[in-house]
Amino acid sequence: MPVSLVVLEQIVREAGAIALAQFKNLKNLQITQKSPRDFVTEADIAVEQFLKDKLSTHYPQFGFWGEESGQTADQLSRWVVDPIDGTHSFTKGQYFWAISVALEINQELVLGAVYAPALDDYYCAKKGKGAWKNGQPISVSTENDLGNAMIATGFACIRAYLKDNNLQRFCRIAEKTTGQRRFGSAALDLCLVADGQVDAFWEQSLNLYDIAAGALIAKEAGASVTDFDGNPGIFPEHILATNGKILDQLLPLMN
Ligand code: IPD
Ligand code: CA
Ligand code: CA
């Protein structure tokens, strides 16, 4: 059965309701650490289990790769899921966290859905058809001057041991722009590029499940999605998404 965007939205919104119920009852939330400074909550586990059950019941032809449960056997055509992107924000009662679900067929991203339950913003995209926020088409900003731009990034504390920990790059870019933001959810950051709320976003050392859905949404909204050298493609190690107009001004600052 082909995937219906309507069914996908229902499933992702239901998953959002599970997460939101736990978010409203944070004092009873069980939080553990996968490794130092890497949190996982019972909400992450419950949302992923729900998505895995629902998606494989509706669409048994696809495999499943989730952050918390790993991969099923079929790796070429699969759902790529981050049950809660922005877990740390979630545990603090902040609003910027999202459920991220992408469909990859033969290693090509074809559908993406990112739902931020605390904001009730649902973003989705279909390859070649466009991107939408809460049912309305969205597109990237028209800002063409890096000096006036608003740029988002992320710093993963668990990767602070890396020689390139993003701090020098952040300083270089901050000196050339007007606004910098760190929202705490890469999936949502990419949707903000798609919706023109920020003019660019970059981060390093992510995983495909952090960015798969958001990157497709950004691309379908007109974003340039590249690595830090400007090569087009979806690179979890070095993702740079821009409105396209400030790409050439940002690239010299990336390396
Ligand atoms: C994290 C978020 C955050 C980014 C981290 C990710 P998680 O995902 O996307 O914005 O800076 O690198 O690990 O752990 O909350 O799913
Ligand atoms: Ca994530
Ligand atoms: Ca996660």
mmCIF file of C-alpha atoms and ligand atoms in Angstrom:
data_model
loop_
_atom_site.group_PDB
_atom_site.id
_atom_site.type_symbol
_atom_site.label_atom_id
_atom_site.label_comp_id
_atom_site.label_asym_id
_atom_site.label_seq_id
_atom_site.Cartn_x
_atom_site.Cartn_y
_atom_site.Cartn_z
ATOM 1 C CA MET A 1 0.000 0.000 0.000
ATOM 2 C CA PRO A 2 1.461 3.445 -0.898
ATOM 3 C CA VAL A 3 2.013 5.758 2.045
ATOM 4 C CA SER A 4 -0.767 8.265 2.602
ATOM 5 C CA LEU A 5 0.298 11.655 3.960
ATOM 6 C CA VAL A 6 -2.977 11.752 5.854
ATOM 7 C CA VAL A 7 -2.341 8.426 7.573
ATOM 8 C CA LEU A 8 1.246 9.442 8.316
ATOM 9 C CA GLU A 9 0.055 12.670 9.934
ATOM 10 C CA GLN A 10 -2.473 10.792 12.062
ATOM 11 C CA ILE A 11 0.197 8.389 13.291
ATOM 12 C CA VAL A 12 2.755 11.115 14.019
ATOM 13 C CA ARG A 13 0.185 13.296 15.799
ATOM 14 C CA GLU A 14 -0.880 10.314 17.928
ATOM 15 C CA ALA A 15 2.766 9.781 18.827
ATOM 16 C CA GLY A 16 2.887 13.475 19.707
ATOM 17 C CA ALA A 17 -0.045 13.061 22.076
ATOM 18 C CA ILE A 18 1.822 10.272 23.906
ATOM 19 C CA ALA A 19 4.868 12.525 24.314
ATOM 20 C CA LEU A 20 2.802 15.549 25.312
ATOM 21 C CA ALA A 21 1.041 13.629 28.090
ATOM 22 C CA GLN A 22 4.450 12.802 29.599
ATOM 23 C CA PHE A 23 5.680 16.376 29.009
ATOM 24 C CA LYS A 24 2.783 17.678 31.096
ATOM 25 C CA ASN A 25 3.722 15.334 33.923
ATOM 26 C CA LEU A 26 7.477 15.882 34.018
ATOM 27 C CA LYS A 27 7.867 15.394 37.745
ATOM 28 C CA ASN A 28 6.999 11.711 37.284
ATOM 29 C CA LEU A 29 9.065 11.208 34.134
ATOM 30 C CA GLN A 30 11.729 8.512 34.305
ATOM 31 C CA ILE A 31 15.006 9.846 32.905
ATOM 32 C CA THR A 32 18.112 7.721 32.488
ATOM 33 C CA GLN A 33 21.452 8.247 30.780
ATOM 34 C CA LYS A 34 22.593 6.165 27.808
ATOM 35 C CA SER A 35 26.073 7.503 28.440
ATOM 36 C CA PRO A 36 27.347 10.556 30.319
ATOM 37 C CA ARG A 37 25.362 13.661 29.270
ATOM 38 C CA ASP A 38 23.150 11.650 26.869
ATOM 39 C CA PHE A 39 19.629 11.421 28.289
ATOM 40 C CA VAL A 40 16.802 9.085 27.388
ATOM 41 C CA THR A 41 13.350 9.198 28.938
ATOM 42 C CA GLU A 42 10.447 6.792 29.082
ATOM 43 C CA ALA A 43 8.735 9.120 26.601
ATOM 44 C CA ASP A 44 11.479 8.505 23.979
ATOM 45 C CA ILE A 45 11.023 4.750 24.384
ATOM 46 C CA ALA A 46 7.203 4.854 24.369
ATOM 47 C CA VAL A 47 7.001 7.105 21.305
ATOM 48 C CA GLU A 48 9.442 4.979 19.345
ATOM 49 C CA GLN A 49 7.621 1.753 20.244
ATOM 50 C CA PHE A 50 4.311 3.307 19.189
ATOM 51 C CA LEU A 51 5.723 4.499 15.850
ATOM 52 C CA LYS A 52 7.410 1.187 15.174
ATOM 53 C CA ASP A 53 4.194 -0.772 15.841
ATOM 54 C CA LYS A 54 1.930 1.574 13.861
ATOM 55 C CA LEU A 55 4.204 2.103 10.867
ATOM 56 C CA SER A 56 5.021 -1.567 10.487
ATOM 57 C CA THR A 57 1.356 -2.543 10.804
ATOM 58 C CA HIS A 58 0.232 -0.018 8.160
ATOM 59 C CA TYR A 59 3.291 -0.395 5.912
ATOM 60 C CA PRO A 60 4.881 -3.820 6.434
ATOM 61 C CA GLN A 61 6.909 -3.416 3.226
ATOM 62 C CA PHE A 62 9.374 -1.031 4.918
ATOM 63 C CA GLY A 63 12.054 -1.603 7.522
ATOM 64 C CA PHE A 64 12.471 0.607 10.566
ATOM 65 C CA TRP A 65 15.462 2.425 12.005
ATOM 66 C CA GLY A 66 14.883 4.265 15.243
ATOM 67 C CA GLU A 67 17.351 5.979 17.535
ATOM 68 C CA GLU A 68 16.315 3.961 20.574
ATOM 69 C CA SER A 69 15.621 0.489 19.132
ATOM 70 C CA GLY A 70 18.049 0.323 16.219
ATOM 71 C CA GLN A 71 17.459 -1.165 12.782
ATOM 72 C CA THR A 72 15.343 -3.969 11.453
ATOM 73 C CA ALA A 73 16.779 -6.131 8.687
ATOM 74 C CA ASP A 74 15.528 -4.285 5.585
ATOM 75 C CA GLN A 75 17.896 -1.361 5.204
ATOM 76 C CA LEU A 76 17.208 -0.084 1.693
ATOM 77 C CA SER A 77 13.605 1.014 2.228
ATOM 78 C CA ARG A 78 12.883 2.045 5.766
ATOM 79 C CA TRP A 79 11.416 4.513 8.187
ATOM 80 C CA VAL A 80 14.074 6.647 9.829
ATOM 81 C CA VAL A 81 12.820 7.832 13.203
ATOM 82 C CA ASP A 82 13.964 10.036 16.025
ATOM 83 C CA PRO A 83 11.151 9.641 18.575
ATOM 84 C CA ILE A 84 12.053 12.834 20.424
ATOM 85 C CA ASP A 85 14.622 15.157 18.934
ATOM 86 C CA GLY A 86 15.505 17.592 21.694
ATOM 87 C CA THR A 87 15.209 15.255 24.678
ATOM 88 C CA HIS A 88 17.199 17.572 26.945
ATOM 89 C CA SER A 89 14.818 20.462 26.198
ATOM 90 C CA PHE A 90 11.889 18.102 26.800
ATOM 91 C CA THR A 91 13.189 17.142 30.255
ATOM 92 C CA LYS A 92 13.478 20.853 31.159
ATOM 93 C CA GLY A 93 9.909 21.690 30.145
ATOM 94 C CA GLN A 94 11.006 23.749 27.119
ATOM 95 C CA TYR A 95 8.910 23.758 23.941
ATOM 96 C CA PHE A 96 11.470 23.044 21.221
ATOM 97 C CA TRP A 97 11.453 19.282 20.743
ATOM 98 C CA ALA A 98 9.939 17.228 17.970
ATOM 99 C CA ILE A 99 9.052 13.825 16.648
ATOM 100 C CA SER A 100 10.884 13.149 13.400
ATOM 101 C CA VAL A 101 9.828 10.496 10.881
ATOM 102 C CA ALA A 102 11.251 10.072 7.383
ATOM 103 C CA LEU A 103 10.705 7.461 4.721
ATOM 104 C CA GLU A 104 13.754 6.418 2.756
ATOM 105 C CA ILE A 105 13.261 4.277 -0.343
ATOM 106 C CA ASN A 106 16.341 2.784 -1.990
ATOM 107 C CA GLN A 107 18.470 5.227 -0.003
ATOM 108 C CA GLU A 108 16.494 8.261 -1.166
ATOM 109 C CA LEU A 109 14.393 10.342 1.225
ATOM 110 C CA VAL A 110 10.853 10.582 -0.135
ATOM 111 C CA LEU A 111 8.696 11.679 2.822
ATOM 112 C CA GLY A 112 9.386 13.639 5.963
ATOM 113 C CA ALA A 113 7.270 14.616 8.961
ATOM 114 C CA VAL A 114 8.400 16.680 11.946
ATOM 115 C CA TYR A 115 5.858 17.409 14.671
ATOM 116 C CA ALA A 116 6.499 19.721 17.615
ATOM 117 C CA PRO A 117 3.651 18.808 19.998
ATOM 118 C CA ALA A 118 4.244 21.593 22.538
ATOM 119 C CA LEU A 119 3.951 24.143 19.710
ATOM 120 C CA ASP A 120 1.378 22.090 17.801
ATOM 121 C CA ASP A 121 3.343 22.685 14.595
ATOM 122 C CA TYR A 122 3.280 19.861 12.062
ATOM 123 C CA TYR A 123 5.755 20.098 9.169
ATOM 124 C CA CYS A 124 5.860 17.625 6.310
ATOM 125 C CA ALA A 125 7.233 17.214 2.807
ATOM 126 C CA LYS A 126 6.985 14.893 -0.127
ATOM 127 C CA LYS A 127 9.895 14.633 -2.525
ATOM 128 C CA GLY A 128 9.222 16.751 -5.620
ATOM 129 C CA LYS A 129 5.875 18.038 -4.283
ATOM 130 C CA GLY A 130 6.764 20.676 -1.706
ATOM 131 C CA ALA A 131 6.691 21.271 2.032
ATOM 132 C CA TRP A 132 3.901 22.305 4.374
ATOM 133 C CA LYS A 133 3.429 23.601 7.900
ATOM 134 C CA ASN A 134 0.046 22.863 9.421
ATOM 135 C CA GLY A 135 -1.321 22.253 5.922
ATOM 136 C CA GLN A 136 -0.002 25.472 4.341
ATOM 137 C CA PRO A 137 2.868 25.528 1.802
ATOM 138 C CA ILE A 138 6.102 26.942 3.193
ATOM 139 C CA SER A 139 9.259 28.362 1.649
ATOM 140 C CA VAL A 140 12.651 29.620 2.756
ATOM 141 C CA SER A 141 13.399 33.255 3.540
ATOM 142 C CA THR A 142 14.516 35.793 0.952
ATOM 143 C CA GLU A 143 17.320 37.334 3.065
ATOM 144 C CA ASN A 144 20.362 37.802 0.856
ATOM 145 C CA ASP A 145 22.717 39.620 3.230
ATOM 146 C CA LEU A 146 24.545 37.474 5.769
ATOM 147 C CA GLY A 147 24.996 40.593 7.878
ATOM 148 C CA ASN A 148 21.245 40.790 8.470
ATOM 149 C CA ALA A 149 20.725 37.061 8.815
ATOM 150 C CA MET A 150 19.459 34.895 11.681
ATOM 151 C CA ILE A 151 21.413 31.654 11.903
ATOM 152 C CA ALA A 152 20.830 28.547 14.024
ATOM 153 C CA THR A 153 23.307 25.878 15.083
ATOM 154 C CA GLY A 154 23.758 23.147 17.628
ATOM 155 C CA PHE A 155 26.505 22.031 19.990
ATOM 156 C CA ALA A 156 26.382 18.454 21.098
ATOM 157 C CA CYS A 157 27.910 18.260 24.572
ATOM 158 C CA ILE A 158 28.461 14.524 24.168
ATOM 159 C CA ARG A 159 30.742 15.296 21.252
ATOM 160 C CA ALA A 160 32.724 17.975 23.056
ATOM 161 C CA TYR A 161 35.766 15.711 22.897
ATOM 162 C CA LEU A 162 35.992 16.378 19.145
ATOM 163 C CA LYS A 163 38.908 18.520 18.053
ATOM 164 C CA ASP A 164 36.480 20.596 16.004
ATOM 165 C CA ASN A 165 33.778 21.263 18.606
ATOM 166 C CA ASN A 166 32.049 23.997 16.567
ATOM 167 C CA LEU A 167 33.004 26.833 18.891
ATOM 168 C CA GLN A 168 35.477 28.527 16.562
ATOM 169 C CA ARG A 169 33.080 28.205 13.621
ATOM 170 C CA PHE A 170 30.317 29.688 15.762
ATOM 171 C CA CYS A 171 32.520 32.668 16.694
ATOM 172 C CA ARG A 172 33.483 33.308 13.068
ATOM 173 C CA ILE A 173 29.848 33.271 11.943
ATOM 174 C CA ALA A 174 28.493 35.200 14.937
ATOM 175 C CA GLU A 175 30.845 38.069 14.109
ATOM 176 C CA LYS A 176 29.294 38.345 10.640
ATOM 177 C CA THR A 177 25.582 38.010 11.407
ATOM 178 C CA THR A 178 22.904 39.791 13.420
ATOM 179 C CA GLY A 179 21.166 36.862 15.141
ATOM 180 C CA GLN A 180 22.270 33.464 16.373
ATOM 181 C CA ARG A 181 20.018 30.809 17.898
ATOM 182 C CA ARG A 182 20.470 27.401 19.521
ATOM 183 C CA PHE A 183 17.038 25.819 19.777
ATOM 184 C CA GLY A 184 18.080 22.285 20.785
ATOM 185 C CA SER A 185 16.412 20.191 18.098
ATOM 186 C CA ALA A 186 18.152 19.696 14.765
ATOM 187 C CA ALA A 187 14.938 18.350 13.202
ATOM 188 C CA LEU A 188 13.088 21.505 14.149
ATOM 189 C CA ASP A 189 16.010 23.779 13.224
ATOM 190 C CA LEU A 190 15.738 22.470 9.661
ATOM 191 C CA CYS A 191 11.998 23.135 9.638
ATOM 192 C CA LEU A 192 12.680 26.700 10.759
ATOM 193 C CA VAL A 193 14.931 27.129 7.717
ATOM 194 C CA ALA A 194 12.122 25.675 5.583
ATOM 195 C CA ASP A 195 9.655 28.140 7.083
ATOM 196 C CA GLY A 196 11.947 31.179 6.766
ATOM 197 C CA GLN A 197 12.132 31.663 10.544
ATOM 198 C CA VAL A 198 15.903 31.349 10.338
ATOM 199 C CA ASP A 199 18.013 31.927 7.228
ATOM 200 C CA ALA A 200 20.425 29.032 7.781
ATOM 201 C CA PHE A 201 21.300 26.179 10.132
ATOM 202 C CA TRP A 202 24.410 24.072 10.492
ATOM 203 C CA GLU A 203 25.554 21.336 12.825
ATOM 204 C CA GLN A 204 28.195 18.642 12.840
ATOM 205 C CA SER A 205 28.368 15.015 13.974
ATOM 206 C CA LEU A 206 24.662 14.275 13.852
ATOM 207 C CA ASN A 207 22.991 11.009 12.870
ATOM 208 C CA LEU A 208 20.687 10.478 9.912
ATOM 209 C CA TYR A 209 17.678 10.070 12.218
ATOM 210 C CA ASP A 210 18.246 13.610 13.603
ATOM 211 C CA ILE A 211 18.013 15.269 10.193
ATOM 212 C CA ALA A 212 16.378 12.949 7.625
ATOM 213 C CA ALA A 213 12.864 14.387 7.821
ATOM 214 C CA GLY A 214 13.939 17.973 8.448
ATOM 215 C CA ALA A 215 16.423 17.983 5.581
ATOM 216 C CA LEU A 216 13.785 16.829 3.100
ATOM 217 C CA ILE A 217 11.359 19.454 4.428
ATOM 218 C CA ALA A 218 14.030 22.146 4.053
ATOM 219 C CA LYS A 219 14.945 21.025 0.531
ATOM 220 C CA GLU A 220 11.328 20.914 -0.567
ATOM 221 C CA ALA A 221 10.847 24.434 0.799
ATOM 222 C CA GLY A 222 13.687 25.645 -1.430
ATOM 223 C CA ALA A 223 16.685 25.354 0.894
ATOM 224 C CA SER A 224 20.184 24.489 -0.222
ATOM 225 C CA VAL A 225 21.211 21.410 1.776
ATOM 226 C CA THR A 226 24.937 20.731 1.548
ATOM 227 C CA ASP A 227 28.006 19.788 3.522
ATOM 228 C CA PHE A 228 30.371 22.439 4.881
ATOM 229 C CA ASP A 229 32.092 22.633 1.470
ATOM 230 C CA GLY A 230 28.865 23.292 -0.397
ATOM 231 C CA ASN A 231 28.508 19.800 -1.888
ATOM 232 C CA PRO A 232 24.775 19.104 -2.298
ATOM 233 C CA GLY A 233 23.369 16.181 -0.309
ATOM 234 C CA ILE A 234 22.316 15.172 3.174
ATOM 235 C CA PHE A 235 25.403 14.800 5.342
ATOM 236 C CA PRO A 236 24.725 14.091 9.039
ATOM 237 C CA GLU A 237 28.414 14.668 9.811
ATOM 238 C CA HIS A 238 28.354 18.215 8.394
ATOM 239 C CA ILE A 239 24.931 19.564 7.504
ATOM 240 C CA LEU A 240 24.446 23.102 6.262
ATOM 241 C CA ALA A 241 20.960 24.220 5.220
ATOM 242 C CA THR A 242 20.451 27.752 3.950
ATOM 243 C CA ASN A 243 17.891 29.770 2.060
ATOM 244 C CA GLY A 244 20.319 29.501 -0.892
ATOM 245 C CA LYS A 245 20.885 33.247 -1.061
ATOM 246 C CA ILE A 246 23.464 33.434 1.731
ATOM 247 C CA LEU A 247 25.212 30.126 0.968
ATOM 248 C CA ASP A 248 28.156 31.724 -0.831
ATOM 249 C CA GLN A 249 28.689 34.178 2.035
ATOM 250 C CA LEU A 250 28.598 31.406 4.655
ATOM 251 C CA LEU A 251 30.811 28.826 2.970
ATOM 252 C CA PRO A 252 34.123 30.673 3.520
ATOM 253 C CA LEU A 253 33.326 30.764 7.251
ATOM 254 C CA MET A 254 32.550 27.058 7.603
ATOM 255 C CA ASN A 255 36.086 25.620 7.493
HETATM 256 C C1 IPD B 1 19.941 16.183 19.686
HETATM 257 C C2 IPD B 1 19.340 17.431 19.112
HETATM 258 C C3 IPD B 1 20.253 18.611 19.356
HETATM 259 C C4 IPD B 1 21.612 18.373 18.772
HETATM 260 C C5 IPD B 1 22.191 17.081 19.304
HETATM 261 C C6 IPD B 1 21.248 15.911 19.036
HETATM 262 P P1 IPD B 1 18.421 14.201 20.732
HETATM 263 O O1 IPD B 1 19.107 15.049 19.502
HETATM 264 O O2 IPD B 1 19.111 17.318 17.727
HETATM 265 O O3 IPD B 1 19.744 19.791 18.774
HETATM 266 O O4 IPD B 1 22.457 19.432 19.090
HETATM 267 O O5 IPD B 1 23.403 16.868 18.688
HETATM 268 O O6 IPD B 1 21.820 14.729 19.520
HETATM 269 O O7 IPD B 1 19.545 13.545 21.463
HETATM 270 O O8 IPD B 1 17.678 15.151 21.570
HETATM 271 O O9 IPD B 1 17.583 13.237 19.989
HETATM 272 CA CA CA B 2 18.138 13.610 17.817
HETATM 273 CA CA CA B 3 16.232 11.522 20.158
#
